[in-house]
mmCIF file of C-alpha atoms and ligand atoms in Angstrom:
data_model
loop_
_atom_site.group_PDB
_atom_site.id
_atom_site.type_symbol
_atom_site.label_atom_id
_atom_site.label_comp_id
_atom_site.label_asym_id
_atom_site.label_seq_id
_atom_site.Cartn_x
_atom_site.Cartn_y
_atom_site.Cartn_z
ATOM 1 C CA MET A 910 -12.365 28.356 -26.723
ATOM 2 C CA SER A 911 -13.362 25.851 -29.413
ATOM 3 C CA VAL A 912 -12.866 22.115 -29.568
ATOM 4 C CA PHE A 913 -13.019 20.290 -32.912
ATOM 5 C CA ASN A 914 -13.176 16.592 -33.408
ATOM 6 C CA VAL A 915 -11.032 15.530 -36.372
ATOM 7 C CA GLU A 916 -12.497 12.166 -37.341
ATOM 8 C CA LEU A 917 -9.898 10.016 -39.103
ATOM 9 C CA LYS A 918 -11.103 6.468 -38.726
ATOM 10 C CA LYS A 919 -9.264 4.353 -41.272
ATOM 11 C CA VAL A 920 -9.633 1.082 -43.066
ATOM 12 C CA VAL A 921 -6.255 0.243 -44.562
ATOM 13 C CA ASP A 922 -5.363 -2.617 -46.862
ATOM 14 C CA ASP A 923 -1.593 -3.070 -46.831
ATOM 15 C CA SER A 924 -1.745 -6.647 -48.129
ATOM 16 C CA TYR A 925 1.028 -7.737 -50.473
ATOM 17 C CA GLU A 926 2.464 -10.801 -52.140
ATOM 18 C CA ILE A 927 5.710 -12.556 -51.365
ATOM 19 C CA GLU A 928 6.965 -14.428 -54.408
ATOM 20 C CA VAL A 929 9.580 -17.120 -53.833
ATOM 21 C CA GLY A 930 11.454 -18.456 -56.846
ATOM 22 C CA HIS A 931 14.561 -18.360 -59.000
ATOM 23 C CA GLU A 932 15.827 -15.461 -61.108
ATOM 24 C CA LEU A 933 12.779 -13.287 -60.599
ATOM 25 C CA GLU A 934 14.110 -10.164 -62.338
ATOM 26 C CA GLN A 935 11.895 -10.615 -65.401
ATOM 27 C CA LYS A 936 8.885 -11.329 -63.146
ATOM 28 C CA LEU A 937 9.518 -8.029 -61.360
ATOM 29 C CA ILE A 938 9.522 -6.138 -64.666
ATOM 30 C CA ASP A 939 6.398 -7.979 -65.881
ATOM 31 C CA ASP A 940 4.591 -7.141 -62.619
ATOM 32 C CA ILE A 941 5.517 -3.464 -62.925
ATOM 33 C CA LYS A 942 4.277 -3.430 -66.525
ATOM 34 C CA ALA A 943 1.058 -5.087 -65.343
ATOM 35 C CA GLY A 944 0.451 -2.297 -62.800
ATOM 36 C CA LEU A 945 2.044 -3.474 -59.546
ATOM 37 C CA VAL A 946 2.602 0.185 -58.612
ATOM 38 C CA GLY A 947 -0.051 1.768 -60.798
ATOM 39 C CA ASN A 948 1.125 4.195 -63.451
ATOM 40 C CA ILE A 949 4.468 4.987 -61.856
ATOM 41 C CA LYS A 950 7.227 5.282 -64.444
ATOM 42 C CA LYS A 951 10.126 6.444 -62.280
ATOM 43 C CA PHE A 952 12.154 4.071 -60.123
ATOM 44 C CA ALA A 953 15.026 4.580 -57.671
ATOM 45 C CA VAL A 954 16.894 1.282 -57.438
ATOM 46 C CA VAL A 955 18.650 1.258 -54.049
ATOM 47 C CA THR A 956 21.407 -1.243 -53.494
ATOM 48 C CA ASP A 957 24.845 -1.739 -51.939
ATOM 49 C CA SER A 958 28.319 -2.025 -53.439
ATOM 50 C CA ASN A 959 28.316 -5.857 -53.266
ATOM 51 C CA VAL A 960 24.897 -6.422 -54.813
ATOM 52 C CA LYS A 961 25.207 -3.754 -57.520
ATOM 53 C CA PRO A 962 27.302 -5.793 -59.980
ATOM 54 C CA LEU A 963 25.607 -9.077 -59.087
ATOM 55 C CA TYR A 964 21.903 -8.211 -59.412
ATOM 56 C CA ALA A 965 21.041 -4.491 -59.227
ATOM 57 C CA ASP A 966 22.780 -3.544 -62.492
ATOM 58 C CA LYS A 967 20.672 -6.137 -64.264
ATOM 59 C CA ILE A 968 17.375 -4.892 -62.805
ATOM 60 C CA PHE A 969 18.368 -1.291 -63.547
ATOM 61 C CA GLY A 970 19.201 -2.216 -67.169
ATOM 62 C CA MET A 971 15.913 -4.082 -67.606
ATOM 63 C CA LEU A 972 13.921 -1.132 -66.283
ATOM 64 C CA LYS A 973 15.706 1.198 -68.726
ATOM 65 C CA ASP A 974 15.212 -1.204 -71.634
ATOM 66 C CA ASN A 975 11.511 -1.193 -70.859
ATOM 67 C CA GLY A 976 11.305 2.589 -71.082
ATOM 68 C CA TYR A 977 11.214 3.453 -67.389
ATOM 69 C CA LYS A 978 13.097 6.407 -65.930
ATOM 70 C CA CYS A 979 15.422 5.083 -63.258
ATOM 71 C CA ASP A 980 18.539 5.687 -61.225
ATOM 72 C CA LEU A 981 20.807 3.347 -59.373
ATOM 73 C CA ILE A 982 21.692 4.566 -55.883
ATOM 74 C CA VAL A 983 24.552 2.629 -54.324
ATOM 75 C CA PHE A 984 26.022 2.800 -50.819
ATOM 76 C CA PRO A 985 28.923 0.815 -49.290
ATOM 77 C CA ALA A 986 27.933 -2.718 -48.230
ATOM 78 C CA GLY A 987 27.718 -3.559 -44.515
ATOM 79 C CA GLU A 988 25.767 -2.876 -41.339
ATOM 80 C CA THR A 989 27.870 0.246 -40.657
ATOM 81 C CA SER A 990 26.097 1.878 -43.627
ATOM 82 C CA LYS A 991 22.690 1.492 -42.000
ATOM 83 C CA THR A 992 22.712 5.042 -40.691
ATOM 84 C CA ARG A 993 20.809 8.289 -40.854
ATOM 85 C CA GLU A 994 23.668 9.605 -43.025
ATOM 86 C CA THR A 995 23.071 6.914 -45.662
ATOM 87 C CA LYS A 996 19.344 7.631 -45.540
ATOM 88 C CA GLU A 997 20.133 11.305 -46.118
ATOM 89 C CA PHE A 998 22.464 10.394 -49.003
ATOM 90 C CA ILE A 999 19.701 8.393 -50.718
ATOM 91 C CA GLU A 1000 17.149 11.147 -50.144
ATOM 92 C CA ASP A 1001 19.463 13.915 -51.376
ATOM 93 C CA THR A 1002 20.319 11.885 -54.486
ATOM 94 C CA MET A 1003 16.626 11.400 -55.217
ATOM 95 C CA LEU A 1004 15.900 15.096 -54.630
ATOM 96 C CA GLU A 1005 18.748 16.172 -56.934
ATOM 97 C CA LYS A 1006 17.514 13.827 -59.637
ATOM 98 C CA GLY A 1007 14.036 15.310 -59.503
ATOM 99 C CA TYR A 1008 12.147 12.496 -57.781
ATOM 100 C CA ARG A 1009 8.811 13.688 -56.406
ATOM 101 C CA ARG A 1010 5.907 11.608 -55.137
ATOM 102 C CA ASP A 1011 5.262 9.815 -58.429
ATOM 103 C CA CYS A 1012 8.082 7.350 -57.939
ATOM 104 C CA CYS A 1013 8.786 3.945 -56.466
ATOM 105 C CA ILE A 1014 11.863 2.672 -54.655
ATOM 106 C CA ILE A 1015 13.126 -0.814 -55.458
ATOM 107 C CA ALA A 1016 15.408 -2.235 -52.767
ATOM 108 C CA VAL A 1017 17.750 -4.836 -54.251
ATOM 109 C CA GLY A 1018 19.861 -6.524 -51.594
ATOM 110 C CA GLY A 1019 20.018 -7.908 -48.098
ATOM 111 C CA GLY A 1020 18.586 -6.701 -44.815
ATOM 112 C CA VAL A 1021 20.540 -3.468 -44.624
ATOM 113 C CA VAL A 1022 19.310 -2.427 -48.077
ATOM 114 C CA THR A 1023 15.667 -3.412 -47.541
ATOM 115 C CA ASP A 1024 15.564 -1.819 -44.057
ATOM 116 C CA ILE A 1025 17.011 1.502 -45.157
ATOM 117 C CA ALA A 1026 15.218 1.726 -48.523
ATOM 118 C CA GLY A 1027 11.891 0.943 -46.861
ATOM 119 C CA PHE A 1028 12.526 3.681 -44.302
ATOM 120 C CA VAL A 1029 13.403 6.201 -47.042
ATOM 121 C CA ALA A 1030 10.217 5.202 -48.894
ATOM 122 C CA GLY A 1031 8.148 5.803 -45.757
ATOM 123 C CA THR A 1032 9.291 9.393 -45.333
ATOM 124 C CA TYR A 1033 10.246 10.575 -48.842
ATOM 125 C CA GLY A 1034 7.564 13.070 -49.887
ATOM 126 C CA ARG A 1035 5.625 11.743 -46.843
ATOM 127 C CA GLY A 1036 5.599 8.296 -48.382
ATOM 128 C CA VAL A 1037 6.168 6.599 -51.730
ATOM 129 C CA PRO A 1038 5.738 2.896 -52.575
ATOM 130 C CA PHE A 1039 8.603 0.428 -52.413
ATOM 131 C CA ILE A 1040 9.372 -3.096 -53.549
ATOM 132 C CA ASN A 1041 11.847 -5.510 -51.925
ATOM 133 C CA TYR A 1042 14.001 -7.765 -54.092
ATOM 134 C CA ALA A 1043 15.753 -9.879 -51.447
ATOM 135 C CA THR A 1044 19.166 -11.267 -52.380
ATOM 136 C CA THR A 1045 20.250 -12.830 -49.072
ATOM 137 C CA LEU A 1046 18.906 -15.568 -46.850
ATOM 138 C CA LEU A 1047 18.727 -13.085 -43.982
ATOM 139 C CA ALA A 1048 16.523 -10.717 -45.978
ATOM 140 C CA ALA A 1049 14.437 -13.668 -47.178
ATOM 141 C CA ALA A 1050 14.041 -15.081 -43.668
ATOM 142 C CA ASP A 1051 13.383 -11.856 -41.859
ATOM 143 C CA ALA A 1052 14.236 -8.341 -43.006
ATOM 144 C CA SER A 1053 12.363 -8.049 -46.304
ATOM 145 C CA VAL A 1054 9.068 -9.395 -44.916
ATOM 146 C CA GLY A 1055 6.917 -7.751 -42.276
ATOM 147 C CA GLY A 1056 7.399 -4.038 -42.806
ATOM 148 C CA LYS A 1057 9.945 -3.188 -40.133
ATOM 149 C CA THR A 1058 12.233 -0.525 -41.555
ATOM 150 C CA ALA A 1059 14.928 1.361 -39.675
ATOM 151 C CA VAL A 1060 18.432 2.697 -39.357
ATOM 152 C CA ASP A 1061 20.955 2.096 -36.588
ATOM 153 C CA THR A 1062 22.352 4.799 -34.318
ATOM 154 C CA PRO A 1063 25.629 4.791 -32.350
ATOM 155 C CA LEU A 1064 23.602 3.765 -29.262
ATOM 156 C CA ALA A 1065 22.018 0.630 -30.777
ATOM 157 C CA THR A 1066 20.532 -0.983 -33.872
ATOM 158 C CA ASN A 1067 17.141 -0.191 -35.426
ATOM 159 C CA LEU A 1068 16.207 2.565 -32.973
ATOM 160 C CA ILE A 1069 14.873 4.974 -35.609
ATOM 161 C CA GLY A 1070 12.414 3.711 -38.171
ATOM 162 C CA LEU A 1071 8.825 2.935 -39.001
ATOM 163 C CA PHE A 1072 6.478 0.148 -39.908
ATOM 164 C CA ASN A 1073 6.043 0.417 -43.653
ATOM 165 C CA GLN A 1074 4.827 -2.443 -45.813
ATOM 166 C CA PRO A 1075 6.218 -3.032 -49.314
ATOM 167 C CA GLU A 1076 4.116 -3.408 -52.473
ATOM 168 C CA LYS A 1077 5.628 -6.839 -53.070
ATOM 169 C CA VAL A 1078 8.570 -8.957 -51.922
ATOM 170 C CA TYR A 1079 10.602 -11.086 -54.327
ATOM 171 C CA ILE A 1080 12.723 -13.809 -52.745
ATOM 172 C CA ASP A 1081 15.217 -14.917 -55.358
ATOM 173 C CA ILE A 1082 16.759 -18.157 -54.104
ATOM 174 C CA SER A 1083 19.313 -18.237 -56.955
ATOM 175 C CA THR A 1084 21.015 -15.239 -55.355
ATOM 176 C CA TRP A 1085 21.998 -17.364 -52.349
ATOM 177 C CA ARG A 1086 24.577 -19.058 -54.598
ATOM 178 C CA THR A 1087 26.703 -15.907 -54.566
ATOM 179 C CA LEU A 1088 26.545 -15.469 -50.795
ATOM 180 C CA PRO A 1089 29.759 -15.976 -48.841
ATOM 181 C CA GLN A 1090 29.362 -18.802 -46.280
ATOM 182 C CA ARG A 1091 29.373 -16.290 -43.395
ATOM 183 C CA GLN A 1092 26.383 -14.490 -44.874
ATOM 184 C CA LEU A 1093 24.498 -17.713 -45.506
ATOM 185 C CA SER A 1094 25.156 -18.730 -41.893
ATOM 186 C CA SER A 1095 23.960 -15.332 -40.707
ATOM 187 C CA GLY A 1096 20.635 -15.889 -42.492
ATOM 188 C CA LEU A 1097 20.452 -19.363 -40.989
ATOM 189 C CA ALA A 1098 20.350 -17.863 -37.491
ATOM 190 C CA GLU A 1099 16.999 -16.203 -38.269
ATOM 191 C CA THR A 1100 15.843 -19.444 -39.916
ATOM 192 C CA ILE A 1101 16.764 -21.513 -36.847
ATOM 193 C CA LYS A 1102 15.010 -18.876 -34.707
ATOM 194 C CA HIS A 1103 11.797 -19.624 -36.604
ATOM 195 C CA GLY A 1104 12.207 -23.329 -35.851
ATOM 196 C CA CYS A 1105 12.757 -22.537 -32.163
ATOM 197 C CA ILE A 1106 9.669 -20.353 -31.784
ATOM 198 C CA ALA A 1107 7.134 -22.081 -33.988
ATOM 199 C CA ASP A 1108 7.959 -25.449 -35.488
ATOM 200 C CA ARG A 1109 9.934 -28.367 -34.069
ATOM 201 C CA LYS A 1110 9.628 -30.241 -37.388
ATOM 202 C CA PHE A 1111 11.191 -27.305 -39.224
ATOM 203 C CA PHE A 1112 13.973 -27.142 -36.603
ATOM 204 C CA ASP A 1113 14.781 -30.824 -37.200
ATOM 205 C CA TYR A 1114 14.536 -30.378 -40.987
ATOM 206 C CA ILE A 1115 17.126 -27.579 -40.899
ATOM 207 C CA SER A 1116 19.440 -29.673 -38.757
ATOM 208 C CA GLU A 1117 19.108 -32.767 -40.971
ATOM 209 C CA ASN A 1118 19.602 -30.828 -44.213
ATOM 210 C CA MET A 1119 22.412 -28.477 -43.237
ATOM 211 C CA ASP A 1120 24.821 -29.775 -45.910
ATOM 212 C CA ARG A 1121 22.199 -29.330 -48.609
ATOM 213 C CA ILE A 1122 21.487 -25.791 -47.397
ATOM 214 C CA PHE A 1123 25.184 -24.906 -47.710
ATOM 215 C CA ALA A 1124 25.166 -26.465 -51.189
ATOM 216 C CA VAL A 1125 22.134 -24.234 -51.999
ATOM 217 C CA ASP A 1126 20.154 -27.300 -53.049
ATOM 218 C CA ASP A 1127 16.981 -26.074 -54.817
ATOM 219 C CA GLU A 1128 14.462 -28.304 -53.060
ATOM 220 C CA VAL A 1129 15.785 -27.680 -49.550
ATOM 221 C CA CYS A 1130 16.261 -23.939 -50.044
ATOM 222 C CA GLU A 1131 12.770 -23.551 -51.489
ATOM 223 C CA HIS A 1132 11.397 -25.383 -48.467
ATOM 224 C CA ILE A 1133 13.231 -23.221 -45.963
ATOM 225 C CA ALA A 1134 12.250 -20.034 -47.836
ATOM 226 C CA HIS A 1135 8.586 -21.064 -47.709
ATOM 227 C CA GLU A 1136 8.699 -22.077 -44.040
ATOM 228 C CA ASN A 1137 10.477 -18.855 -43.049
ATOM 229 C CA CYS A 1138 7.819 -16.778 -44.798
ATOM 230 C CA LYS A 1139 5.022 -18.815 -43.276
ATOM 231 C CA VAL A 1140 6.247 -18.426 -39.690
ATOM 232 C CA LYS A 1141 6.911 -14.751 -40.167
ATOM 233 C CA TYR A 1142 3.798 -13.631 -42.025
ATOM 234 C CA GLN A 1143 1.472 -15.621 -39.762
ATOM 235 C CA VAL A 1144 2.792 -13.630 -36.803
ATOM 236 C CA VAL A 1145 2.824 -10.291 -38.660
ATOM 237 C CA MET A 1146 -0.757 -10.745 -39.897
ATOM 238 C CA LYS A 1147 -1.912 -11.033 -36.271
ATOM 239 C CA ASP A 1148 0.207 -8.241 -34.810
ATOM 240 C CA GLU A 1149 1.761 -5.983 -37.438
ATOM 241 C CA LEU A 1150 2.801 -3.227 -35.024
ATOM 242 C CA GLU A 1151 4.267 -5.459 -32.290
ATOM 243 C CA SER A 1152 1.778 -4.771 -29.555
ATOM 244 C CA GLY A 1153 2.141 -8.347 -28.295
ATOM 245 C CA LEU A 1154 2.606 -11.526 -30.322
ATOM 246 C CA ARG A 1155 5.173 -10.075 -32.760
ATOM 247 C CA GLU A 1156 7.609 -9.813 -29.864
ATOM 248 C CA ILE A 1157 8.209 -13.560 -30.288
ATOM 249 C CA LEU A 1158 10.156 -12.775 -33.485
ATOM 250 C CA ASN A 1159 12.632 -11.096 -31.152
ATOM 251 C CA LEU A 1160 13.804 -14.385 -29.673
ATOM 252 C CA GLY A 1161 17.592 -14.179 -29.377
ATOM 253 C CA HIS A 1162 17.548 -10.484 -30.257
ATOM 254 C CA THR A 1163 17.557 -8.931 -26.775
ATOM 255 C CA VAL A 1164 21.051 -10.265 -26.209
ATOM 256 C CA GLY A 1165 21.863 -10.489 -29.941
ATOM 257 C CA ARG A 1166 21.287 -6.851 -30.855
ATOM 258 C CA ALA A 1167 23.262 -5.751 -27.803
ATOM 259 C CA ILE A 1168 26.214 -7.987 -28.770
ATOM 260 C CA GLU A 1169 26.080 -6.722 -32.348
ATOM 261 C CA THR A 1170 26.453 -3.124 -31.197
ATOM 262 C CA VAL A 1171 29.054 -3.807 -28.496
ATOM 263 C CA SER A 1172 31.102 -5.814 -31.035
ATOM 264 C CA GLY A 1173 31.311 -2.655 -33.150
ATOM 265 C CA TYR A 1174 29.626 -4.695 -35.933
ATOM 266 C CA LYS A 1175 32.534 -7.148 -36.118
ATOM 267 C CA LEU A 1176 29.795 -9.749 -35.758
ATOM 268 C CA LEU A 1177 27.177 -10.035 -38.490
ATOM 269 C CA HIS A 1178 23.569 -9.675 -37.358
ATOM 270 C CA GLY A 1179 22.885 -13.425 -37.541
ATOM 271 C CA GLU A 1180 26.121 -14.259 -35.720
ATOM 272 C CA ALA A 1181 25.076 -11.996 -32.857
ATOM 273 C CA VAL A 1182 21.555 -13.471 -32.906
ATOM 274 C CA SER A 1183 23.080 -16.959 -32.722
ATOM 275 C CA ILE A 1184 24.851 -16.107 -29.465
ATOM 276 C CA GLY A 1185 21.625 -14.433 -28.323
ATOM 277 C CA LEU A 1186 19.653 -17.612 -29.021
ATOM 278 C CA VAL A 1187 22.055 -19.602 -26.850
ATOM 279 C CA ALA A 1188 21.851 -17.023 -24.044
ATOM 280 C CA GLU A 1189 18.070 -16.900 -24.189
ATOM 281 C CA VAL A 1190 17.518 -20.680 -24.297
ATOM 282 C CA LYS A 1191 19.812 -20.902 -21.259
ATOM 283 C CA LEU A 1192 17.669 -18.267 -19.579
ATOM 284 C CA ALA A 1193 14.564 -20.305 -20.470
ATOM 285 C CA GLU A 1194 16.226 -23.356 -18.897
ATOM 286 C CA LYS A 1195 17.049 -21.404 -15.746
ATOM 287 C CA LEU A 1196 13.415 -20.296 -15.480
ATOM 288 C CA GLY A 1197 12.146 -23.839 -16.051
ATOM 289 C CA TYR A 1198 10.679 -23.499 -19.556
ATOM 290 C CA CYS A 1199 13.363 -25.534 -21.371
ATOM 291 C CA THR A 1200 15.444 -28.575 -20.510
ATOM 292 C CA ALA A 1201 19.224 -29.004 -20.603
ATOM 293 C CA GLU A 1202 18.617 -31.194 -23.690
ATOM 294 C CA ASP A 1203 16.848 -28.276 -25.463
ATOM 295 C CA VAL A 1204 19.834 -26.030 -24.697
ATOM 296 C CA LYS A 1205 22.188 -28.654 -26.120
ATOM 297 C CA LEU A 1206 20.111 -29.051 -29.304
ATOM 298 C CA VAL A 1207 19.943 -25.304 -29.917
ATOM 299 C CA ALA A 1208 23.719 -24.901 -29.477
ATOM 300 C CA GLU A 1209 24.359 -27.943 -31.702
ATOM 301 C CA ILE A 1210 22.220 -26.753 -34.609
ATOM 302 C CA LEU A 1211 23.825 -23.297 -34.472
ATOM 303 C CA GLU A 1212 27.309 -24.844 -34.504
ATOM 304 C CA LYS A 1213 26.274 -27.008 -37.452
ATOM 305 C CA ALA A 1214 25.250 -23.784 -39.182
ATOM 306 C CA LYS A 1215 28.824 -22.512 -38.570
ATOM 307 C CA LEU A 1216 27.602 -19.856 -36.177
ATOM 308 C CA PRO A 1217 29.223 -18.692 -32.925
ATOM 309 C CA VAL A 1218 27.648 -19.947 -29.693
ATOM 310 C CA ALA A 1219 29.749 -18.083 -27.115
ATOM 311 C CA ILE A 1220 30.397 -14.426 -26.420
ATOM 312 C CA PRO A 1221 33.800 -13.517 -27.930
ATOM 313 C CA ASP A 1222 36.532 -12.576 -25.450
ATOM 314 C CA TYR A 1223 36.878 -9.063 -26.869
ATOM 315 C CA ILE A 1224 33.333 -8.203 -25.716
ATOM 316 C CA ASP A 1225 33.094 -6.328 -22.430
ATOM 317 C CA ARG A 1226 30.331 -8.293 -20.684
ATOM 318 C CA GLU A 1227 29.422 -5.501 -18.259
ATOM 319 C CA ALA A 1228 29.027 -3.139 -21.227
ATOM 320 C CA LEU A 1229 26.838 -5.813 -22.784
ATOM 321 C CA VAL A 1230 24.588 -5.988 -19.707
ATOM 322 C CA LYS A 1231 24.145 -2.188 -19.862
ATOM 323 C CA LYS A 1232 23.447 -2.350 -23.593
ATOM 324 C CA LEU A 1233 20.516 -4.708 -22.965
ATOM 325 C CA TYR A 1234 18.578 -1.636 -21.795
ATOM 326 C CA THR A 1235 18.513 -0.224 -25.350
ATOM 327 C CA ASP A 1236 16.127 -3.043 -26.312
ATOM 328 C CA LYS A 1237 12.720 -1.837 -27.468
ATOM 329 C CA LYS A 1238 10.994 -4.393 -25.227
ATOM 330 C CA VAL A 1239 12.237 -2.636 -22.069
ATOM 331 C CA ARG A 1240 9.211 -1.372 -20.093
ATOM 332 C CA ASP A 1241 9.383 0.914 -17.049
ATOM 333 C CA GLY A 1242 13.147 0.459 -17.058
ATOM 334 C CA LYS A 1243 12.879 -3.341 -16.751
ATOM 335 C CA LEU A 1244 14.481 -5.885 -19.090
ATOM 336 C CA ARG A 1245 11.978 -8.199 -20.781
ATOM 337 C CA PHE A 1246 12.805 -11.444 -22.599
ATOM 338 C CA VAL A 1247 10.961 -13.696 -25.038
ATOM 339 C CA LEU A 1248 11.364 -17.279 -23.839
ATOM 340 C CA GLN A 1249 11.234 -20.588 -25.648
ATOM 341 C CA LYS A 1250 8.932 -23.298 -24.352
ATOM 342 C CA GLY A 1251 10.955 -26.306 -25.376
ATOM 343 C CA ILE A 1252 11.766 -26.286 -29.091
ATOM 344 C CA GLY A 1253 9.055 -25.124 -31.474
ATOM 345 C CA ASP A 1254 6.947 -23.154 -29.027
ATOM 346 C CA ILE A 1255 7.102 -19.953 -27.040
ATOM 347 C CA MET A 1256 5.891 -18.937 -23.578
ATOM 348 C CA GLU A 1257 2.761 -16.842 -23.287
ATOM 349 C CA PHE A 1258 2.415 -15.008 -19.974
ATOM 350 C CA ASP A 1259 -0.556 -13.468 -18.163
ATOM 351 C CA GLY A 1260 -2.449 -10.814 -20.073
ATOM 352 C CA GLY A 1261 -1.355 -12.070 -23.492
ATOM 353 C CA GLN A 1262 2.249 -11.018 -22.875
ATOM 354 C CA TYR A 1263 5.069 -12.744 -24.753
ATOM 355 C CA ALA A 1264 8.011 -11.174 -22.944
ATOM 356 C CA LEU A 1265 8.767 -11.669 -19.268
ATOM 357 C CA PRO A 1266 10.459 -9.118 -16.993
ATOM 358 C CA VAL A 1267 13.817 -10.530 -15.872
ATOM 359 C CA SER A 1268 16.090 -8.985 -13.252
ATOM 360 C CA GLU A 1269 19.431 -7.524 -14.273
ATOM 361 C CA ASP A 1270 21.194 -9.976 -11.944
ATOM 362 C CA THR A 1271 19.612 -12.958 -13.709
ATOM 363 C CA ALA A 1272 20.472 -11.518 -17.125
ATOM 364 C CA ARG A 1273 24.049 -10.863 -15.955
ATOM 365 C CA GLU A 1274 24.389 -14.436 -14.679
ATOM 366 C CA ILE A 1275 23.456 -15.776 -18.141
ATOM 367 C CA ILE A 1276 25.771 -13.316 -19.942
ATOM 368 C CA MET A 1277 28.653 -14.373 -17.660
ATOM 369 C CA SER A 1278 27.996 -18.062 -18.326
ATOM 370 C CA ILE A 1279 28.450 -18.187 -22.106
HETATM 371 N N1 LIG B 2453 12.722 -9.075 -37.022
HETATM 372 C C1 LIG B 2453 11.642 -9.217 -36.149
HETATM 373 C C2 LIG B 2453 10.341 -8.721 -36.677
HETATM 374 O O1 LIG B 2453 10.211 -8.510 -37.869
HETATM 375 O O2 LIG B 2453 9.434 -8.506 -35.928
#
């Protein structure tokens, strides 16, 4: 018998830039020409049916005009497209069109597009580079930054995926002007989440400037884009692979992701997270980490953002309690929750843990109360 030691110690530099601005299409092309992805000349532009005519066609045309080989790969808009089947469709299209490893994927769209395109990039030919061009507030606030990529399964959201960092993220604030109000509100849920976990001043700023956010006022939107990135990347830089601290970005998501699935995706991701934030601040109140006033403020800001704050009647609450167990924070079969410490801070528990085991009965009591 022989035993070999395969030494594979690694030093990896996955650093990348996030550029926040307006109408960044030309900047993207200039960066590619300047070597953002080395000598790559072949680009798969992945987008959805809503974003194609608004922004992806333009980027595709600019790439072609600059002599790059490229294809536009479009799938139907909506969370129900975030599946293994859509991933397979993108991969098969790229295979048919002769893409090998010398290519780059450009995701142009919201969270569904950046999540799925990043996942394809991580496995296509065992990995090709990708760039995110975020066209929604939700993608800007959360999905396009941090390297979480995934698809949903019938059991629950985001169960199959990988951590895969992009080459660069472009956050084009001008694109928020074409977002329907429901989509803008959905992105606001992740934005409010950042205020809840990390920054009381930011929480108050969002609340005080809600009308200007809905009017897509440049100054206010630039500020919220910057603050979102700051909260998110500061956490990701410390714990990229979610071994501890990154769990705090899951505030509102234990209940939220479960509601999203049980609703059959009638609720947008941010709408489900909004209800999850209410449930989880109520749980924090029950456990003594938040006051009744904190609960009131969280519900008020979410309502101001035109988000739901109660579980819709069509949701089967017992099914919802069962669905909580599909959460990736579950350990040894026990539910675990991230908990606010007032507004703008988060509880840290013994051993550097950021999620606390909570009994099913306690979770059920909260679910039944909202
Ligand atoms: N969406 C939560 C995270 O990126 O960790």
